[in-house]
JSON list of C-alpha atoms in Angstrom, two decimals:
[
{"chain": "A", "resi": 209, "resn": "MET", "atom": "CA", "xyz": [8.53, 2.96, -2.40]},
{"chain": "A", "resi": 210, "resn": "THR", "atom": "CA", "xyz": [8.09, 4.77, -5.80]},
{"chain": "A", "resi": 211, "resn": "LEU", "atom": "CA", "xyz": [5.25, 3.46, -8.02]},
{"chain": "A", "resi": 212, "resn": "ASP", "atom": "CA", "xyz": [5.60, 5.98, -10.80]},
{"chain": "A", "resi": 213, "resn": "LEU", "atom": "CA", "xyz": [4.75, 3.48, -13.44]},
{"chain": "A", "resi": 214, "resn": "PHE", "atom": "CA", "xyz": [3.71, 5.88, -15.97]},
{"chain": "A", "resi": 215, "resn": "ALA", "atom": "CA", "xyz": [6.84, 7.97, -15.96]},
{"chain": "A", "resi": 216, "resn": "HIS", "atom": "CA", "xyz": [8.04, 7.04, -19.46]},
{"chain": "A", "resi": 217, "resn": "ASP", "atom": "CA", "xyz": [4.68, 7.51, -21.15]},
{"chain": "A", "resi": 218, "resn": "ALA", "atom": "CA", "xyz": [4.27, 9.98, -23.96]},
{"chain": "A", "resi": 219, "resn": "HIS", "atom": "CA", "xyz": [0.96, 10.87, -22.26]},
{"chain": "A", "resi": 220, "resn": "ASP", "atom": "CA", "xyz": [0.15, 12.81, -19.11]},
{"chain": "A", "resi": 221, "resn": "PRO", "atom": "CA", "xyz": [1.06, 10.33, -16.29]},
{"chain": "A", "resi": 222, "resn": "ARG", "atom": "CA", "xyz": [-2.13, 11.50, -14.69]},
{"chain": "A", "resi": 223, "resn": "ASP", "atom": "CA", "xyz": [-4.27, 10.56, -17.76]},
{"chain": "A", "resi": 224, "resn": "PRO", "atom": "CA", "xyz": [-6.03, 7.08, -16.78]},
{"chain": "A", "resi": 225, "resn": "HIS", "atom": "CA", "xyz": [-5.83, 6.11, -20.44]},
{"chain": "A", "resi": 226, "resn": "ALA", "atom": "CA", "xyz": [-1.97, 6.58, -20.49]},
{"chain": "A", "resi": 227, "resn": "THR", "atom": "CA", "xyz": [-0.31, 3.29, -21.39]},
{"chain": "A", "resi": 228, "resn": "SER", "atom": "CA", "xyz": [3.20, 2.07, -21.08]},
{"chain": "A", "resi": 229, "resn": "GLY", "atom": "CA", "xyz": [3.95, -0.58, -23.83]},
{"chain": "A", "resi": 230, "resn": "GLU", "atom": "CA", "xyz": [7.56, -0.91, -22.16]},
{"chain": "A", "resi": 231, "resn": "ARG", "atom": "CA", "xyz": [6.16, -1.92, -18.95]},
{"chain": "A", "resi": 232, "resn": "GLY", "atom": "CA", "xyz": [3.03, -3.65, -20.18]},
{"chain": "A", "resi": 233, "resn": "ILE", "atom": "CA", "xyz": [0.63, -1.16, -18.22]},
{"chain": "A", "resi": 234, "resn": "SER", "atom": "CA", "xyz": [-2.71, -0.14, -19.52]},
{"chain": "A", "resi": 235, "resn": "SER", "atom": "CA", "xyz": [-6.02, 1.11, -18.19]},
{"chain": "A", "resi": 236, "resn": "ASP", "atom": "CA", "xyz": [-9.63, -0.19, -18.83]},
{"chain": "A", "resi": 237, "resn": "GLU", "atom": "CA", "xyz": [-12.43, 2.20, -18.27]},
{"chain": "A", "resi": 238, "resn": "LEU", "atom": "CA", "xyz": [-15.29, 0.30, -16.50]},
{"chain": "A", "resi": 239, "resn": "ALA", "atom": "CA", "xyz": [-17.75, 3.21, -16.31]},
{"chain": "A", "resi": 240, "resn": "PRO", "atom": "CA", "xyz": [-17.50, 7.10, -15.88]},
{"chain": "A", "resi": 241, "resn": "GLY", "atom": "CA", "xyz": [-15.12, 7.70, -12.88]},
{"chain": "A", "resi": 242, "resn": "ALA", "atom": "CA", "xyz": [-14.04, 4.00, -12.78]},
{"chain": "A", "resi": 243, "resn": "PHE", "atom": "CA", "xyz": [-10.88, 2.43, -14.19]},
{"chain": "A", "resi": 244, "resn": "VAL", "atom": "CA", "xyz": [-8.91, -0.81, -13.92]},
{"chain": "A", "resi": 245, "resn": "LEU", "atom": "CA", "xyz": [-5.14, 0.27, -13.87]},
{"chain": "A", "resi": 246, "resn": "ARG", "atom": "CA", "xyz": [-3.68, -2.94, -15.41]},
{"chain": "A", "resi": 247, "resn": "GLY", "atom": "CA", "xyz": [-0.35, -4.05, -13.59]},
{"chain": "A", "resi": 248, "resn": "TYR", "atom": "CA", "xyz": [-0.07, -0.60, -11.80]},
{"chain": "A", "resi": 249, "resn": "ALA", "atom": "CA", "xyz": [1.20, -2.34, -8.48]},
{"chain": "A", "resi": 250, "resn": "ARG", "atom": "CA", "xyz": [3.08, -5.24, -10.22]},
{"chain": "A", "resi": 251, "resn": "THR", "atom": "CA", "xyz": [6.50, -4.12, -9.26]},
{"chain": "A", "resi": 252, "resn": "ALA", "atom": "CA", "xyz": [5.46, -3.51, -5.57]},
{"chain": "A", "resi": 253, "resn": "VAL", "atom": "CA", "xyz": [3.78, -6.95, -5.06]},
{"chain": "A", "resi": 254, "resn": "ALA", "atom": "CA", "xyz": [6.44, -8.35, -2.87]},
{"chain": "A", "resi": 255, "resn": "ALA", "atom": "CA", "xyz": [6.84, -5.30, -0.58]},
{"chain": "A", "resi": 256, "resn": "LEU", "atom": "CA", "xyz": [3.06, -5.07, -0.32]},
{"chain": "A", "resi": 257, "resn": "GLN", "atom": "CA", "xyz": [2.77, -8.78, 0.81]},
{"chain": "A", "resi": 258, "resn": "SER", "atom": "CA", "xyz": [5.73, -8.15, 3.37]},
{"chain": "A", "resi": 259, "resn": "ASP", "atom": "CA", "xyz": [3.70, -5.24, 4.93]},
{"chain": "A", "resi": 260, "resn": "ILE", "atom": "CA", "xyz": [0.59, -7.36, 5.00]},
{"chain": "A", "resi": 261, "resn": "ASP", "atom": "CA", "xyz": [2.29, -10.09, 6.96]},
{"chain": "A", "resi": 262, "resn": "ALA", "atom": "CA", "xyz": [3.55, -7.46, 9.46]},
{"chain": "A", "resi": 263, "resn": "ILE", "atom": "CA", "xyz": [-0.03, -6.03, 10.01]},
{"chain": "A", "resi": 264, "resn": "VAL", "atom": "CA", "xyz": [-1.54, -9.77, 10.49]},
{"chain": "A", "resi": 265, "resn": "ALA", "atom": "CA", "xyz": [0.98, -10.33, 12.96]},
{"chain": "A", "resi": 266, "resn": "GLN", "atom": "CA", "xyz": [-0.46, -7.56, 15.16]},
{"chain": "A", "resi": 267, "resn": "ALA", "atom": "CA", "xyz": [-4.01, -7.76, 14.07]},
{"chain": "A", "resi": 268, "resn": "PRO", "atom": "CA", "xyz": [-4.85, -11.30, 12.80]},
{"chain": "A", "resi": 269, "resn": "LEU", "atom": "CA", "xyz": [-7.13, -12.18, 10.11]},
{"chain": "A", "resi": 270, "resn": "ARG", "atom": "CA", "xyz": [-10.66, -13.01, 11.24]},
{"chain": "A", "resi": 271, "resn": "HIS", "atom": "CA", "xyz": [-14.03, -13.90, 9.66]},
{"chain": "A", "resi": 272, "resn": "TRP", "atom": "CA", "xyz": [-16.66, -11.26, 10.68]},
{"chain": "A", "resi": 273, "resn": "LEU", "atom": "CA", "xyz": [-20.32, -12.04, 11.36]},
{"chain": "A", "resi": 274, "resn": "THR", "atom": "CA", "xyz": [-23.02, -10.22, 9.18]},
{"chain": "A", "resi": 275, "resn": "PRO", "atom": "CA", "xyz": [-25.49, -8.46, 11.15]},
{"chain": "A", "resi": 276, "resn": "GLY", "atom": "CA", "xyz": [-27.84, -11.48, 10.38]},
{"chain": "A", "resi": 277, "resn": "GLY", "atom": "CA", "xyz": [-25.34, -13.69, 12.15]},
{"chain": "A", "resi": 278, "resn": "LYS", "atom": "CA", "xyz": [-23.70, -15.24, 9.10]},
{"chain": "A", "resi": 279, "resn": "ARG", "atom": "CA", "xyz": [-19.95, -15.99, 8.95]},
{"chain": "A", "resi": 280, "resn": "MET", "atom": "CA", "xyz": [-18.28, -14.30, 6.04]},
{"chain": "A", "resi": 281, "resn": "SER", "atom": "CA", "xyz": [-16.10, -16.58, 3.91]},
{"chain": "A", "resi": 282, "resn": "VAL", "atom": "CA", "xyz": [-13.60, -13.84, 3.48]},
{"chain": "A", "resi": 283, "resn": "ALA", "atom": "CA", "xyz": [-10.98, -13.50, 6.13]},
{"chain": "A", "resi": 284, "resn": "MET", "atom": "CA", "xyz": [-10.41, -9.80, 7.10]},
{"chain": "A", "resi": 285, "resn": "THR", "atom": "CA", "xyz": [-8.34, -7.29, 9.08]},
{"chain": "A", "resi": 286, "resn": "ASN", "atom": "CA", "xyz": [-7.52, -3.58, 9.05]},
{"chain": "A", "resi": 287, "resn": "CYS", "atom": "CA", "xyz": [-4.74, -0.97, 9.11]},
{"chain": "A", "resi": 288, "resn": "GLY", "atom": "CA", "xyz": [-5.07, 2.73, 9.43]},
{"chain": "A", "resi": 289, "resn": "GLU", "atom": "CA", "xyz": [-6.79, 5.33, 11.59]},
{"chain": "A", "resi": 290, "resn": "VAL", "atom": "CA", "xyz": [-9.99, 3.37, 11.48]},
{"chain": "A", "resi": 291, "resn": "GLY", "atom": "CA", "xyz": [-11.03, -0.24, 10.39]},
{"chain": "A", "resi": 292, "resn": "TRP", "atom": "CA", "xyz": [-14.19, -1.57, 8.91]},
{"chain": "A", "resi": 293, "resn": "ILE", "atom": "CA", "xyz": [-15.94, -3.88, 11.48]},
{"chain": "A", "resi": 294, "resn": "SER", "atom": "CA", "xyz": [-19.04, -6.20, 10.88]},
{"chain": "A", "resi": 295, "resn": "ASP", "atom": "CA", "xyz": [-20.92, -7.95, 13.54]},
{"chain": "A", "resi": 296, "resn": "ARG", "atom": "CA", "xyz": [-24.65, -8.34, 15.03]},
{"chain": "A", "resi": 297, "resn": "MET", "atom": "CA", "xyz": [-24.44, -4.62, 15.79]},
{"chain": "A", "resi": 298, "resn": "GLY", "atom": "CA", "xyz": [-24.10, -3.80, 12.19]},
{"chain": "A", "resi": 299, "resn": "TYR", "atom": "CA", "xyz": [-21.54, -2.46, 9.65]},
{"chain": "A", "resi": 300, "resn": "ARG", "atom": "CA", "xyz": [-19.29, 0.47, 10.90]},
{"chain": "A", "resi": 301, "resn": "TYR", "atom": "CA", "xyz": [-15.63, 1.94, 11.36]},
{"chain": "A", "resi": 302, "resn": "GLY", "atom": "CA", "xyz": [-13.86, 2.02, 14.63]},
{"chain": "A", "resi": 303, "resn": "SER", "atom": "CA", "xyz": [-10.46, 3.05, 15.66]},
{"chain": "A", "resi": 304, "resn": "HIS", "atom": "CA", "xyz": [-9.89, -0.21, 17.79]},
{"chain": "A", "resi": 305, "resn": "ASP", "atom": "CA", "xyz": [-9.65, -3.81, 16.87]},
{"chain": "A", "resi": 306, "resn": "PRO", "atom": "CA", "xyz": [-12.58, -5.41, 18.90]},
{"chain": "A", "resi": 307, "resn": "LEU", "atom": "CA", "xyz": [-10.65, -8.63, 19.25]},
{"chain": "A", "resi": 308, "resn": "SER", "atom": "CA", "xyz": [-7.59, -7.07, 21.07]},
{"chain": "A", "resi": 309, "resn": "GLY", "atom": "CA", "xyz": [-9.01, -3.72, 22.11]},
{"chain": "A", "resi": 310, "resn": "ARG", "atom": "CA", "xyz": [-5.77, -2.21, 20.64]},
{"chain": "A", "resi": 311, "resn": "GLU", "atom": "CA", "xyz": [-5.76, 0.50, 17.95]},
{"chain": "A", "resi": 312, "resn": "TRP", "atom": "CA", "xyz": [-5.32, -0.81, 14.39]},
{"chain": "A", "resi": 313, "resn": "PRO", "atom": "CA", "xyz": [-1.96, -1.02, 13.06]},
{"chain": "A", "resi": 314, "resn": "ALA", "atom": "CA", "xyz": [-0.76, 2.15, 11.34]},
{"chain": "A", "resi": 315, "resn": "MET", "atom": "CA", "xyz": [-1.11, 2.08, 7.56]},
{"chain": "A", "resi": 316, "resn": "PRO", "atom": "CA", "xyz": [2.41, 1.46, 5.96]},
{"chain": "A", "resi": 317, "resn": "ALA", "atom": "CA", "xyz": [4.01, 4.27, 3.89]},
{"chain": "A", "resi": 318, "resn": "SER", "atom": "CA", "xyz": [4.03, 1.87, 0.88]},
{"chain": "A", "resi": 319, "resn": "PHE", "atom": "CA", "xyz": [0.30, 1.52, 1.12]},
{"chain": "A", "resi": 320, "resn": "VAL", "atom": "CA", "xyz": [-0.48, 5.26, 1.50]},
{"chain": "A", "resi": 321, "resn": "THR", "atom": "CA", "xyz": [1.94, 5.88, -1.58]},
{"chain": "A", "resi": 322, "resn": "LEU", "atom": "CA", "xyz": [0.36, 3.36, -3.86]},
{"chain": "A", "resi": 323, "resn": "ALA", "atom": "CA", "xyz": [-3.16, 4.37, -2.94]},
{"chain": "A", "resi": 324, "resn": "CYS", "atom": "CA", "xyz": [-2.73, 8.05, -3.44]},
{"chain": "A", "resi": 325, "resn": "GLU", "atom": "CA", "xyz": [-0.74, 7.64, -6.77]},
{"chain": "A", "resi": 326, "resn": "ALA", "atom": "CA", "xyz": [-3.37, 5.20, -8.00]},
{"chain": "A", "resi": 327, "resn": "ALA", "atom": "CA", "xyz": [-6.06, 7.53, -7.24]},
{"chain": "A", "resi": 328, "resn": "GLN", "atom": "CA", "xyz": [-4.19, 10.40, -8.95]},
{"chain": "A", "resi": 329, "resn": "ALA", "atom": "CA", "xyz": [-3.50, 8.39, -11.89]},
{"chain": "A", "resi": 330, "resn": "ALA", "atom": "CA", "xyz": [-7.38, 7.61, -12.26]},
{"chain": "A", "resi": 331, "resn": "GLY", "atom": "CA", "xyz": [-7.99, 11.50, -11.97]},
{"chain": "A", "resi": 332, "resn": "TYR", "atom": "CA", "xyz": [-8.74, 11.65, -8.42]},
{"chain": "A", "resi": 333, "resn": "ASP", "atom": "CA", "xyz": [-6.48, 14.41, -6.63]},
{"chain": "A", "resi": 334, "resn": "ASN", "atom": "CA", "xyz": [-5.97, 14.76, -2.87]},
{"chain": "A", "resi": 335, "resn": "PHE", "atom": "CA", "xyz": [-7.02, 11.31, -1.90]},
{"chain": "A", "resi": 336, "resn": "LYS", "atom": "CA", "xyz": [-6.37, 10.86, 1.86]},
{"chain": "A", "resi": 337, "resn": "PRO", "atom": "CA", "xyz": [-6.83, 7.12, 2.65]},
{"chain": "A", "resi": 338, "resn": "ASP", "atom": "CA", "xyz": [-7.49, 6.71, 6.54]},
{"chain": "A", "resi": 339, "resn": "ALA", "atom": "CA", "xyz": [-8.65, 3.05, 6.24]},
{"chain": "A", "resi": 340, "resn": "CYS", "atom": "CA", "xyz": [-7.56, -0.11, 4.55]},
{"chain": "A", "resi": 341, "resn": "LEU", "atom": "CA", "xyz": [-9.45, -3.23, 4.52]},
{"chain": "A", "resi": 342, "resn": "ILE", "atom": "CA", "xyz": [-7.22, -6.33, 4.11]},
{"chain": "A", "resi": 343, "resn": "ASN", "atom": "CA", "xyz": [-9.15, -9.35, 2.64]},
{"chain": "A", "resi": 344, "resn": "ARG", "atom": "CA", "xyz": [-7.87, -12.81, 2.19]},
{"chain": "A", "resi": 345, "resn": "TYR", "atom": "CA", "xyz": [-9.79, -15.06, -0.31]},
{"chain": "A", "resi": 346, "resn": "SER", "atom": "CA", "xyz": [-9.22, -18.72, -0.26]},
{"chain": "A", "resi": 347, "resn": "LEU", "atom": "CA", "xyz": [-10.47, -20.66, -3.29]},
{"chain": "A", "resi": 348, "resn": "ASP", "atom": "CA", "xyz": [-14.11, -21.13, -1.77]},
{"chain": "A", "resi": 349, "resn": "ALA", "atom": "CA", "xyz": [-14.46, -17.45, -0.73]},
{"chain": "A", "resi": 350, "resn": "ARG", "atom": "CA", "xyz": [-17.06, -15.08, -2.50]},
{"chain": "A", "resi": 351, "resn": "LEU", "atom": "CA", "xyz": [-17.99, -11.48, -1.82]},
{"chain": "A", "resi": 352, "resn": "THR", "atom": "CA", "xyz": [-21.54, -10.90, -2.84]},
{"chain": "A", "resi": 353, "resn": "LEU", "atom": "CA", "xyz": [-22.58, -7.71, -4.56]},
{"chain": "A", "resi": 354, "resn": "HIS", "atom": "CA", "xyz": [-22.52, -4.73, -2.18]},
{"chain": "A", "resi": 355, "resn": "GLN", "atom": "CA", "xyz": [-21.94, -0.90, -2.00]},
{"chain": "A", "resi": 356, "resn": "ASP", "atom": "CA", "xyz": [-19.17, 0.69, -0.13]},
{"chain": "A", "resi": 357, "resn": "ARG", "atom": "CA", "xyz": [-21.43, 3.21, 1.75]},
{"chain": "A", "resi": 358, "resn": "ASP", "atom": "CA", "xyz": [-20.22, 3.18, 5.39]},
{"chain": "A", "resi": 359, "resn": "GLU", "atom": "CA", "xyz": [-17.98, 5.99, 4.77]},
{"chain": "A", "resi": 360, "resn": "ARG", "atom": "CA", "xyz": [-18.62, 9.75, 5.68]},
{"chain": "A", "resi": 361, "resn": "GLU", "atom": "CA", "xyz": [-16.74, 11.14, 2.66]},
{"chain": "A", "resi": 362, "resn": "MET", "atom": "CA", "xyz": [-18.62, 10.10, -0.37]},
{"chain": "A", "resi": 363, "resn": "GLY", "atom": "CA", "xyz": [-16.66, 12.39, -2.60]},
{"chain": "A", "resi": 364, "resn": "ALA", "atom": "CA", "xyz": [-13.44, 10.30, -2.27]},
{"chain": "A", "resi": 365, "resn": "PRO", "atom": "CA", "xyz": [-12.81, 7.33, -4.49]},
{"chain": "A", "resi": 366, "resn": "ILE", "atom": "CA", "xyz": [-12.32, 3.70, -3.56]},
{"chain": "A", "resi": 367, "resn": "VAL", "atom": "CA", "xyz": [-8.89, 2.21, -4.40]},
{"chain": "A", "resi": 368, "resn": "SER", "atom": "CA", "xyz": [-8.82, -1.64, -4.62]},
{"chain": "A", "resi": 369, "resn": "VAL", "atom": "CA", "xyz": [-5.51, -3.52, -5.03]},
{"chain": "A", "resi": 370, "resn": "SER", "atom": "CA", "xyz": [-5.25, -7.22, -6.22]},
{"chain": "A", "resi": 371, "resn": "LEU", "atom": "CA", "xyz": [-2.55, -9.59, -5.01]},
{"chain": "A", "resi": 372, "resn": "GLY", "atom": "CA", "xyz": [-2.03, -13.32, -5.15]},
{"chain": "A", "resi": 373, "resn": "LEU", "atom": "CA", "xyz": [-4.43, -15.48, -7.20]},
{"chain": "A", "resi": 374, "resn": "PRO", "atom": "CA", "xyz": [-6.47, -14.03, -9.95]},
{"chain": "A", "resi": 375, "resn": "ALA", "atom": "CA", "xyz": [-10.09, -13.40, -9.34]},
{"chain": "A", "resi": 376, "resn": "ILE", "atom": "CA", "xyz": [-13.36, -12.57, -11.19]},
{"chain": "A", "resi": 377, "resn": "PHE", "atom": "CA", "xyz": [-14.50, -9.09, -10.20]},
{"chain": "A", "resi": 378, "resn": "LEU", "atom": "CA", "xyz": [-18.32, -8.30, -10.55]},
{"chain": "A", "resi": 379, "resn": "TRP", "atom": "CA", "xyz": [-19.05, -4.98, -11.60]},
{"chain": "A", "resi": 380, "resn": "GLY", "atom": "CA", "xyz": [-22.71, -3.87, -11.62]},
{"chain": "A", "resi": 381, "resn": "GLY", "atom": "CA", "xyz": [-24.71, -0.78, -11.47]},
{"chain": "A", "resi": 382, "resn": "LEU", "atom": "CA", "xyz": [-26.33, 1.61, -8.93]},
{"chain": "A", "resi": 383, "resn": "GLN", "atom": "CA", "xyz": [-29.16, -1.03, -8.29]},
{"chain": "A", "resi": 384, "resn": "ARG", "atom": "CA", "xyz": [-28.52, -4.46, -7.06]},
{"chain": "A", "resi": 385, "resn": "SER", "atom": "CA", "xyz": [-30.63, -5.77, -9.76]},
{"chain": "A", "resi": 386, "resn": "ASP", "atom": "CA", "xyz": [-28.68, -4.18, -12.61]},
{"chain": "A", "resi": 387, "resn": "ARG", "atom": "CA", "xyz": [-26.84, -6.28, -14.97]},
{"chain": "A", "resi": 388, "resn": "THR", "atom": "CA", "xyz": [-23.19, -7.06, -13.88]},
{"chain": "A", "resi": 389, "resn": "ARG", "atom": "CA", "xyz": [-19.94, -7.51, -15.88]},
{"chain": "A", "resi": 390, "resn": "LYS", "atom": "CA", "xyz": [-17.19, -10.06, -15.22]},
{"chain": "A", "resi": 391, "resn": "VAL", "atom": "CA", "xyz": [-13.82, -8.65, -15.01]},
{"chain": "A", "resi": 392, "resn": "ARG", "atom": "CA", "xyz": [-10.68, -10.73, -14.41]},
{"chain": "A", "resi": 393, "resn": "LEU", "atom": "CA", "xyz": [-8.14, -9.11, -12.07]},
{"chain": "A", "resi": 394, "resn": "GLU", "atom": "CA", "xyz": [-4.47, -10.25, -12.07]},
{"chain": "A", "resi": 395, "resn": "PRO", "atom": "CA", "xyz": [-2.09, -9.66, -9.33]},
{"chain": "A", "resi": 396, "resn": "GLY", "atom": "CA", "xyz": [-0.86, -6.06, -9.41]},
{"chain": "A", "resi": 397, "resn": "ASP", "atom": "CA", "xyz": [-4.09, -4.73, -10.97]},
{"chain": "A", "resi": 398, "resn": "VAL", "atom": "CA", "xyz": [-5.72, -1.76, -9.29]},
{"chain": "A", "resi": 399, "resn": "VAL", "atom": "CA", "xyz": [-9.41, -0.67, -9.59]},
{"chain": "A", "resi": 400, "resn": "VAL", "atom": "CA", "xyz": [-10.32, 2.81, -8.85]},
{"chain": "A", "resi": 401, "resn": "TRP", "atom": "CA", "xyz": [-13.93, 4.18, -8.76]},
{"chain": "A", "resi": 402, "resn": "GLY", "atom": "CA", "xyz": [-15.58, 7.40, -7.61]},
{"chain": "A", "resi": 403, "resn": "GLY", "atom": "CA", "xyz": [-17.70, 10.20, -8.89]},
{"chain": "A", "resi": 404, "resn": "PRO", "atom": "CA", "xyz": [-20.76, 8.91, -10.75]},
{"chain": "A", "resi": 405, "resn": "SER", "atom": "CA", "xyz": [-19.51, 5.27, -10.06]},
{"chain": "A", "resi": 406, "resn": "ARG", "atom": "CA", "xyz": [-18.87, 5.63, -6.23]},
{"chain": "A", "resi": 407, "resn": "LEU", "atom": "CA", "xyz": [-21.91, 3.61, -5.27]},
{"chain": "A", "resi": 408, "resn": "VAL", "atom": "CA", "xyz": [-21.87, 1.02, -7.89]},
{"chain": "A", "resi": 409, "resn": "TYR", "atom": "CA", "xyz": [-22.43, -2.62, -6.72]},
{"chain": "A", "resi": 410, "resn": "HIS", "atom": "CA", "xyz": [-19.51, -4.85, -6.96]},
{"chain": "A", "resi": 411, "resn": "GLY", "atom": "CA", "xyz": [-18.26, -8.08, -5.68]},
{"chain": "A", "resi": 412, "resn": "ILE", "atom": "CA", "xyz": [-15.96, -11.14, -6.11]},
{"chain": "A", "resi": 413, "resn": "ALA", "atom": "CA", "xyz": [-17.71, -14.03, -7.93]},
{"chain": "A", "resi": 414, "resn": "SER", "atom": "CA", "xyz": [-14.55, -16.53, -7.75]},
{"chain": "A", "resi": 415, "resn": "VAL", "atom": "CA", "xyz": [-10.98, -16.99, -7.14]},
{"chain": "A", "resi": 416, "resn": "GLU", "atom": "CA", "xyz": [-8.93, -18.86, -10.08]},
{"chain": "A", "resi": 417, "resn": "GLY", "atom": "CA", "xyz": [-7.45, -22.08, -8.52]},
{"chain": "A", "resi": 418, "resn": "SER", "atom": "CA", "xyz": [-3.91, -23.13, -8.17]},
{"chain": "A", "resi": 419, "resn": "PHE", "atom": "CA", "xyz": [-2.14, -26.48, -7.41]},
{"chain": "A", "resi": 420, "resn": "ASP", "atom": "CA", "xyz": [-0.94, -24.98, -4.37]},
{"chain": "A", "resi": 421, "resn": "ALA", "atom": "CA", "xyz": [-3.50, -25.58, -1.71]},
{"chain": "A", "resi": 422, "resn": "ASN", "atom": "CA", "xyz": [-2.13, -22.78, 0.36]},
{"chain": "A", "resi": 423, "resn": "ALA", "atom": "CA", "xyz": [-2.29, -20.04, -2.37]},
{"chain": "A", "resi": 424, "resn": "VAL", "atom": "CA", "xyz": [-4.75, -17.30, -1.59]},
{"chain": "A", "resi": 425, "resn": "ARG", "atom": "CA", "xyz": [-5.84, -14.00, -2.92]},
{"chain": "A", "resi": 426, "resn": "TYR", "atom": "CA", "xyz": [-5.21, -10.69, -1.07]},
{"chain": "A", "resi": 427, "resn": "ASN", "atom": "CA", "xyz": [-7.26, -7.58, -1.76]},
{"chain": "A", "resi": 428, "resn": "LEU", "atom": "CA", "xyz": [-6.37, -4.20, -0.09]},
{"chain": "A", "resi": 429, "resn": "THR", "atom": "CA", "xyz": [-9.34, -1.69, -0.32]},
{"chain": "A", "resi": 430, "resn": "PHE", "atom": "CA", "xyz": [-8.40, 1.99, 0.42]},
{"chain": "A", "resi": 431, "resn": "ARG", "atom": "CA", "xyz": [-10.94, 4.27, 1.67]},
{"chain": "A", "resi": 432, "resn": "GLN", "atom": "CA", "xyz": [-11.34, 7.92, 3.06]},
{"chain": "A", "resi": 433, "resn": "ALA", "atom": "CA", "xyz": [-13.78, 6.93, 5.83]},
{"chain": "A", "resi": 434, "resn": "ARG", "atom": "CA", "xyz": [-13.81, 9.99, 7.84]}
]
């Protein structure tokens, strides 16, 4: 799958400020090193959802427990060389699904292509994602402000892809108490952050509703964990 969405722009396709009026794609800068690539994955949504379904068939979604014993409202699973795990033992990455004892499903080629090209479009070369956390949000699910800091490779960015229902993304600062901005994310939007923004606090305030009770939001978060 090719996601060269900036191919017809007059600007350098690796310029995160490049736009494509023909395809309706643009980029919003959240902070130094952090960008929302509007509609970057729009043409790939169906293929990505198909790959998600195949992964979930092998490693079902589940609600992890926090170290304090609270059940997370977001359902999660993983693919890649390692997967993110949360339980009473803490937050960590592991190569095997603790529910089945099997290795996490391999990361589909479509995921790798999207993650690497989005990172490059935001100015991050040589991104090599080895973990993809798949989150499913129902209408009542939330994700409180947090930092992604369980990875060994802090020099690599985070690439986050939105699918399904729109959501309100919270973008804060380097301290939990810093003021947050609310950013509406549509299906196909990709958020990339790294460099001086790598440890910014972020979360999901709400998922926007639908008349379809079965409608949900999916989020793919790509990381270079090891």
